[in-house]
Coordinates of C-alpha atoms and ligand atoms in Angstrom, one line a residue:
X1 CA -3.5 39.2 7.8
X2 CA -5.9 36.8 9.4
X3 CA -8.7 37.3 6.9
X4 CA -9.2 35.1 3.9
X5 CA -11.9 34.4 1.4
X6 CA -11.8 30.7 2.1
X7 CA -10.4 28.7 5.0
X8 CA -9.9 25.0 4.4
X9 CA -9.6 22.8 7.5
X10 CA -7.4 19.8 6.6
X11 CA -4.5 19.5 4.1
X12 CA -5.3 16.0 2.8
X13 CA -6.3 15.3 -0.9
X14 CA -9.7 16.8 -0.5
X15 CA -8.5 20.0 1.3
X16 CA -5.5 20.7 -1.0
X17 CA -7.6 20.0 -4.1
X18 CA -10.2 22.5 -2.8
X19 CA -7.3 25.0 -2.3
X20 CA -6.2 24.5 -5.9
X21 CA -9.7 25.2 -7.3
X22 CA -10.3 28.2 -5.1
X23 CA -7.0 29.8 -6.0
X24 CA -7.7 29.2 -9.7
X25 CA -10.9 31.2 -9.0
X26 CA -8.7 34.0 -7.5
X27 CA -9.8 33.6 -3.9
X28 CA -7.4 34.0 -1.0
X29 CA -7.0 30.6 0.7
X30 CA -5.7 29.5 4.0
X31 CA -5.4 25.7 4.7
X32 CA -5.1 24.8 8.3
X33 CA -3.7 21.3 9.2
X34 CA -3.2 19.8 12.6
X35 CA -0.6 17.1 11.7
X36 CA 1.1 16.9 8.4
X37 CA -0.1 17.7 4.9
X38 CA -1.3 14.7 2.8
X39 CA -3.7 13.1 5.3
X40 CA -4.0 9.4 5.5
X41 CA -2.7 8.8 1.9
X42 CA 0.9 9.3 3.2
X43 CA 0.5 5.8 4.8
X44 CA -0.2 4.2 1.5
X45 CA 3.0 2.7 -0.1
X46 CA 1.8 2.4 -3.6
X47 CA -1.3 4.1 -5.2
X48 CA -2.5 2.1 -8.2
X49 CA -6.0 3.3 -8.7
X50 CA -5.7 7.1 -9.4
X51 CA -6.5 7.8 -13.1
X52 CA -3.5 8.4 -15.4
X53 CA -0.9 7.7 -12.6
X54 CA -0.2 4.0 -12.7
X55 CA 2.0 4.0 -9.6
X56 CA 2.9 6.6 -7.1
X57 CA 3.7 6.5 -3.4
X58 CA 1.4 8.2 -1.0
X59 CA 4.2 10.5 0.2
X60 CA 5.1 11.6 -3.4
X61 CA 1.4 12.1 -4.1
X62 CA 1.0 14.3 -1.0
X63 CA 4.2 16.3 -1.7
X64 CA 3.2 16.9 -5.4
X65 CA -0.3 18.1 -4.3
X66 CA 1.1 20.4 -1.6
X67 CA 3.6 21.9 -4.1
X68 CA 0.8 22.4 -6.7
X69 CA -1.5 24.2 -4.1
X70 CA 1.2 26.4 -2.6
X71 CA 2.6 27.3 -6.0
X72 CA -0.8 28.6 -6.9
X73 CA -0.8 30.8 -3.8
X74 CA -2.6 28.8 -1.2
X75 CA -1.1 29.3 2.3
X76 CA -0.8 26.2 4.5
X77 CA -0.3 26.6 8.2
X78 CA 0.2 23.7 10.7
X79 CA -2.3 24.7 13.4
X80 CA -5.0 22.6 15.0
X81 CA -8.5 24.0 14.6
X82 CA -10.5 23.9 17.8
X83 CA -13.8 25.5 16.6
X84 CA -15.6 27.0 13.7
X85 CA -18.4 29.5 14.1
X86 CA -20.7 30.9 11.5
X87 CA -21.9 34.5 12.3
X88 CA -23.9 35.3 9.1
X89 CA -21.5 36.1 6.3
X90 CA -18.5 35.9 8.6
X91 CA -17.0 32.6 9.7
X92 CA -14.6 32.5 12.6
X93 CA -12.0 29.8 12.9
X94 CA -10.2 29.4 16.2
X95 CA -7.0 27.4 16.3
X96 CA -4.7 26.6 19.2
X97 CA -2.6 29.6 18.1
X98 CA -4.8 32.2 16.3
X99 CA -8.2 33.3 15.3
X100 CA -9.1 33.7 11.6
X101 CA -12.0 35.1 9.6
X102 CA -13.3 33.9 6.3
X103 CA -16.3 34.2 4.0
X104 CA -16.5 30.5 3.6
X105 CA -15.1 27.4 5.2
X106 CA -14.5 23.9 3.9
X107 CA -14.2 21.1 6.5
X108 CA -11.9 18.4 5.0
X109 CA -10.6 16.8 8.2
X110 CA -10.8 13.2 7.0
X111 CA -10.7 10.4 9.6
X112 CA -8.5 8.8 12.3
X113 CA -7.6 5.2 13.0
X114 CA -10.2 3.1 14.8
X115 CA -8.8 1.2 17.8
X116 CA -9.2 -2.5 18.1
X117 CA -10.5 -2.2 21.6
X118 CA -8.4 -5.0 23.2
X119 CA -7.0 -4.5 26.7
X120 CA -3.5 -2.9 26.8
X121 CA -3.7 -1.8 23.2
X122 CA -2.7 1.8 24.0
X123 CA 0.1 0.7 26.3
X124 CA 1.7 -1.4 23.6
X125 CA 1.6 1.2 20.9
X126 CA 5.2 1.6 19.7
X127 CA 6.0 -1.6 21.5
X128 CA 4.7 -3.9 18.9
X129 CA 1.3 -2.4 18.2
X130 CA 1.1 -0.1 15.1
X131 CA -1.5 1.5 13.0
X132 CA 0.8 2.2 10.0
X133 CA 2.6 -0.6 8.1
X134 CA 4.6 1.8 5.9
X135 CA 5.8 3.8 8.9
X136 CA 6.7 0.9 11.2
X137 CA 7.0 -2.2 8.9
X138 CA 10.8 -1.8 8.7
X139 CA 11.2 -2.4 12.5
X140 CA 9.9 -5.9 11.9
X141 CA 12.2 -7.0 9.1
X142 CA 12.5 -10.8 9.0
X143 CA 10.1 -11.2 12.0
X144 CA 6.6 -12.6 12.2
X145 CA 3.7 -10.1 12.3
X146 CA -0.1 -10.0 12.0
X147 CA -2.4 -7.6 10.3
X148 CA -6.0 -7.3 11.6
X149 CA -8.9 -6.1 9.4
X150 CA -10.5 -7.0 6.1
X151 CA -10.7 -3.6 4.2
X152 CA -8.3 -2.3 1.5
X153 CA -5.9 -0.9 4.2
X154 CA -5.5 -4.3 5.9
X155 CA -5.0 -6.0 2.5
X156 CA -2.5 -3.5 1.3
X157 CA -0.6 -3.5 4.6
X158 CA -0.4 -7.3 4.5
X159 CA 0.9 -7.1 0.9
X160 CA 3.5 -4.5 1.8
X161 CA 4.7 -6.4 4.9
X162 CA 4.9 -9.8 3.1
X163 CA 7.9 -8.4 1.2
X164 CA 9.9 -7.4 4.2
X165 CA 8.9 -9.6 7.1
X166 CA 9.2 -13.4 7.6
X167 CA 5.5 -14.2 8.0
X168 CA 2.2 -12.3 7.9
X169 CA -1.0 -13.6 9.6
X170 CA -4.0 -11.7 8.2
X171 CA -6.7 -11.9 10.9
X172 CA -10.2 -11.1 9.8
X173 CA -13.5 -11.4 11.7
X174 CA -15.3 -12.8 8.6
X175 CA -14.4 -15.2 5.8
X176 CA -14.8 -12.7 2.9
X177 CA -13.1 -9.4 2.5
X178 CA -14.5 -5.8 2.1
X179 CA -11.3 -4.8 0.2
X180 CA -10.6 -5.3 -3.5
X181 CA -10.6 -8.9 -4.8
X182 CA -7.5 -8.3 -6.9
X183 CA -5.4 -7.5 -3.8
X184 CA -6.8 -10.6 -2.1
X185 CA -5.7 -12.6 -5.1
X186 CA -2.2 -11.2 -4.9
X187 CA -2.0 -12.0 -1.2
X188 CA -3.1 -15.6 -1.9
X189 CA 0.0 -15.9 -4.2
X190 CA 2.3 -15.0 -1.3
X191 CA 3.9 -18.1 0.4
X192 CA 4.4 -16.3 3.7
X193 CA 0.8 -15.0 4.2
X194 CA -1.5 -17.1 6.4
X195 CA -5.2 -16.1 6.4
X196 CA -6.9 -16.4 9.8
X197 CA -10.6 -16.2 9.1
X198 CA -13.6 -15.7 11.4
X199 CA -11.3 -14.7 14.2
X200 CA -11.1 -11.9 16.7
X201 CA -8.0 -10.8 18.6
X202 CA -9.0 -11.3 22.2
X203 CA -5.7 -10.7 24.1
X204 CA -2.4 -9.0 23.5
X205 CA 0.5 -11.0 25.0
X206 CA 3.9 -9.8 26.4
X207 CA 4.7 -7.5 29.3
X208 CA 7.0 -4.8 28.0
X209 CA 6.7 -5.6 24.3
X210 CA 4.2 -7.5 22.3
X211 CA 5.2 -11.2 22.0
X212 CA 2.0 -12.6 20.6
X213 CA -1.8 -12.4 20.3
X214 CA -4.6 -14.7 21.4
X215 CA -7.1 -15.1 18.6
X216 CA -10.6 -16.6 19.2
X217 CA -12.5 -18.4 16.4
X218 CA -15.9 -16.8 16.3
X219 CA -17.6 -20.0 15.1
X220 CA -16.0 -22.6 17.4
X221 CA -14.8 -20.5 20.3
X222 CA -11.4 -22.2 20.0
X223 CA -8.5 -20.1 21.1
X224 CA -5.1 -20.0 19.4
X225 CA -1.9 -18.2 20.2
X226 CA 0.1 -16.6 17.4
X227 CA 3.7 -15.7 18.3
X228 CA 4.4 -12.4 16.7
X229 CA 6.5 -9.3 17.3
X230 CA 4.2 -6.8 15.5
X231 CA 0.4 -6.3 15.3
X232 CA -0.8 -3.9 12.6
X233 CA -4.3 -2.7 13.3
X234 CA -6.3 -1.7 10.2
X235 CA -9.9 -1.9 11.3
X236 CA -11.2 1.2 9.7
X237 CA -11.4 4.9 10.5
X238 CA -13.5 7.3 12.5
X239 CA -14.5 10.7 10.9
X240 CA -12.8 13.7 12.6
X241 CA -15.8 16.0 13.2
X242 CA -15.7 16.4 16.9
X243 CA -14.9 20.1 16.8
X244 CA -17.8 20.8 14.4
X245 CA -20.7 18.9 16.2
X246 CA -22.2 22.2 17.4
X247 CA -22.0 23.8 14.0
X248 CA -23.2 21.2 11.5
X249 CA -25.3 18.0 11.5
X250 CA -23.5 14.7 11.8
X251 CA -25.0 11.2 11.4
X252 CA -25.0 8.4 14.0
X253 CA -21.5 7.3 12.9
X254 CA -20.1 10.8 13.2
X255 CA -20.0 11.7 9.4
X256 CA -20.9 15.3 8.5
X257 CA -24.2 15.3 6.7
X258 CA -23.9 16.8 3.2
X259 CA -25.0 15.7 -0.3
X260 CA -22.9 15.5 -3.5
X261 CA -22.8 19.3 -3.6
X262 CA -20.8 19.2 -0.3
X263 CA -23.1 21.8 1.3
X264 CA -23.9 21.5 5.0
X265 CA -27.1 22.9 6.5
X266 CA -25.1 26.1 7.3
X267 CA -24.7 28.6 4.4
X268 CA -21.0 29.0 3.7
X269 CA -19.8 25.9 5.5
X270 CA -18.9 23.0 3.2
X271 CA -17.5 19.5 3.8
X272 CA -15.2 17.5 1.5
X273 CA -13.6 14.1 1.7
X274 CA -13.7 11.1 4.1
X275 CA -15.5 13.0 6.9
X276 CA -18.6 13.5 4.8
X277 CA -21.6 11.1 4.4
X278 CA -21.0 9.2 1.2
X279 CA -20.8 5.7 -0.4
X280 CA -17.2 5.6 -1.8
X281 CA -14.3 6.8 0.2
X282 CA -11.3 6.8 -2.1
X283 CA -8.4 9.1 -3.0
X284 CA -10.2 10.0 -6.3
X285 CA -13.5 10.8 -4.6
X286 CA -11.7 12.9 -1.9
X287 CA -10.1 14.9 -4.7
X288 CA -13.5 15.2 -6.5
X289 CA -15.1 16.4 -3.3
X290 CA -12.4 19.1 -3.0
X291 CA -13.2 20.4 -6.5
X292 CA -17.0 20.4 -5.8
X293 CA -16.8 22.0 -2.4
X294 CA -14.4 24.8 -3.7
X295 CA -16.6 25.4 -6.7
X296 CA -19.7 25.7 -4.4
X297 CA -17.8 27.9 -2.0
X298 CA -16.7 30.3 -4.8
X299 CA -20.4 30.5 -6.0
X300 CA -21.4 31.3 -2.4
X301 CA -18.7 34.0 -2.1
X302 CA -19.6 35.6 -5.4
X303 CA -23.3 35.6 -4.8
Ligands
NAP1 P1 -12.8 -0.3 6.0 O1 -13.0 -0.5 4.6 O2 -13.9 0.3 6.8 O3 -12.5 -1.8 6.6 C1 -12.4 -2.0 8.0 C2 -12.2 -3.5 8.2 O4 -12.0 -3.7 9.6 C3 -13.4 -4.3 7.8 O5 -13.1 -5.4 7.2 C4 -14.1 -4.6 9.2 O6 -14.7 -5.9 9.2 C5 -12.9 -4.6 10.1 N1 -13.2 -4.2 11.5 C6 -13.9 -3.1 11.9 N2 -14.0 -3.0 13.2 C7 -13.3 -4.1 13.7 C8 -13.1 -4.6 14.9 N3 -13.4 -4.0 16.1 N4 -12.4 -5.8 15.0 C9 -12.0 -6.5 13.9 N5 -12.2 -6.1 12.7 C10 -12.9 -4.9 12.5 O7 -11.5 0.5 6.4 P2 -10.1 0.7 5.6 O8 -9.6 -0.6 5.1 O9 -9.3 1.6 6.5 O10 -10.5 1.6 4.4 C11 -11.2 2.9 4.6 C12 -11.6 3.4 3.2 O11 -10.4 3.8 2.5 C13 -12.3 2.4 2.4 O12 -13.3 3.0 1.6 C14 -11.2 1.8 1.5 O13 -11.6 1.3 0.3 C15 -10.3 3.1 1.3 N6 -9.0 2.7 1.0 C16 -8.6 2.7 -0.4 C17 -7.3 2.4 -0.7 C18 -7.0 2.4 -2.2 O14 -7.9 2.8 -3.0 N7 -5.8 2.0 -2.6 C19 -6.4 2.0 0.2 C20 -6.8 2.0 1.6 C21 -8.1 2.3 1.9 P3 -16.1 -6.2 8.4 O15 -15.7 -6.2 6.9 O16 -16.5 -7.4 8.9 O17 -17.0 -5.0 8.7

């Protein structure tokens, strides 16, 4: 029972889309997921840039995708993969609980939160420091908080928080944003959002709980204290490829090296989604990768 045509590592949008495509090609499919299905999209309050769907929450998107994949016959198991080995036609996948065999494997493990790197950051997680505005925003209702970062996640987090907290400081290390201009424009229209440009968070204040942050202006060196109860860190993500470094090539930033056909240098091992080298990391490109990787995997299995 531990043999499948295809094993997909990761049940985010890329992995579950791959499962749908492979099932529609009549392959047996096991999806292995270490945490919860859906991947990072479950932290997005409102998806507005997926074709046809004008608005959907990340959780609803993930649940619908999971239902679609499992209704087609994909099996999803919550097990952490610790290694993948390619022995010719046979691929062995070791989890913390079981060992599996497959003809092909798609690595769709996505990425994890990058830490800010400020002293006591880890100690204050759950005591004011958070990496997920939609998960923890409610704890800070009517309080003052800050978001740090300048990508789409930081912008969307700030927008979400502005509606439930008293005040949001948006701290960014530059004076222009990496995220979408339309979201920046919406934030500018919010009375309770203050932009703190060219600034780094240089200290976390408070003993048992966060009571504020020290920010340092990069241009003048001037320090300022912001009295806040919550700090939402949204400074990007790190690809989750640690378990596959011995198997496939990764670039200097840790992304799995693969072209638009999602093939790695190892026959039968494919990579899909945010852990792959690529230009645009979006929900729609993750889903597209899943379709491409599964189609390539089916071709490989049928050859
Ligand atoms: P990101 O786009 O990589 O942005 C990370 C931000 O954090 C950048 O502004 C960066 O500053 C800043 N940063 C990095 N390290 C820092 C540090 N040590 N201290 C302070 N600031 C630091 O990451 P993301 O916002 O998590 O987004 C990841 C991907 O998901 C992106 O492709 C994004 O478009 C996508 N995404 C899409 C949606 C959507 O489509 N609705 C929603 C969320 C995310 P610099 O700009 O100066 O480098």
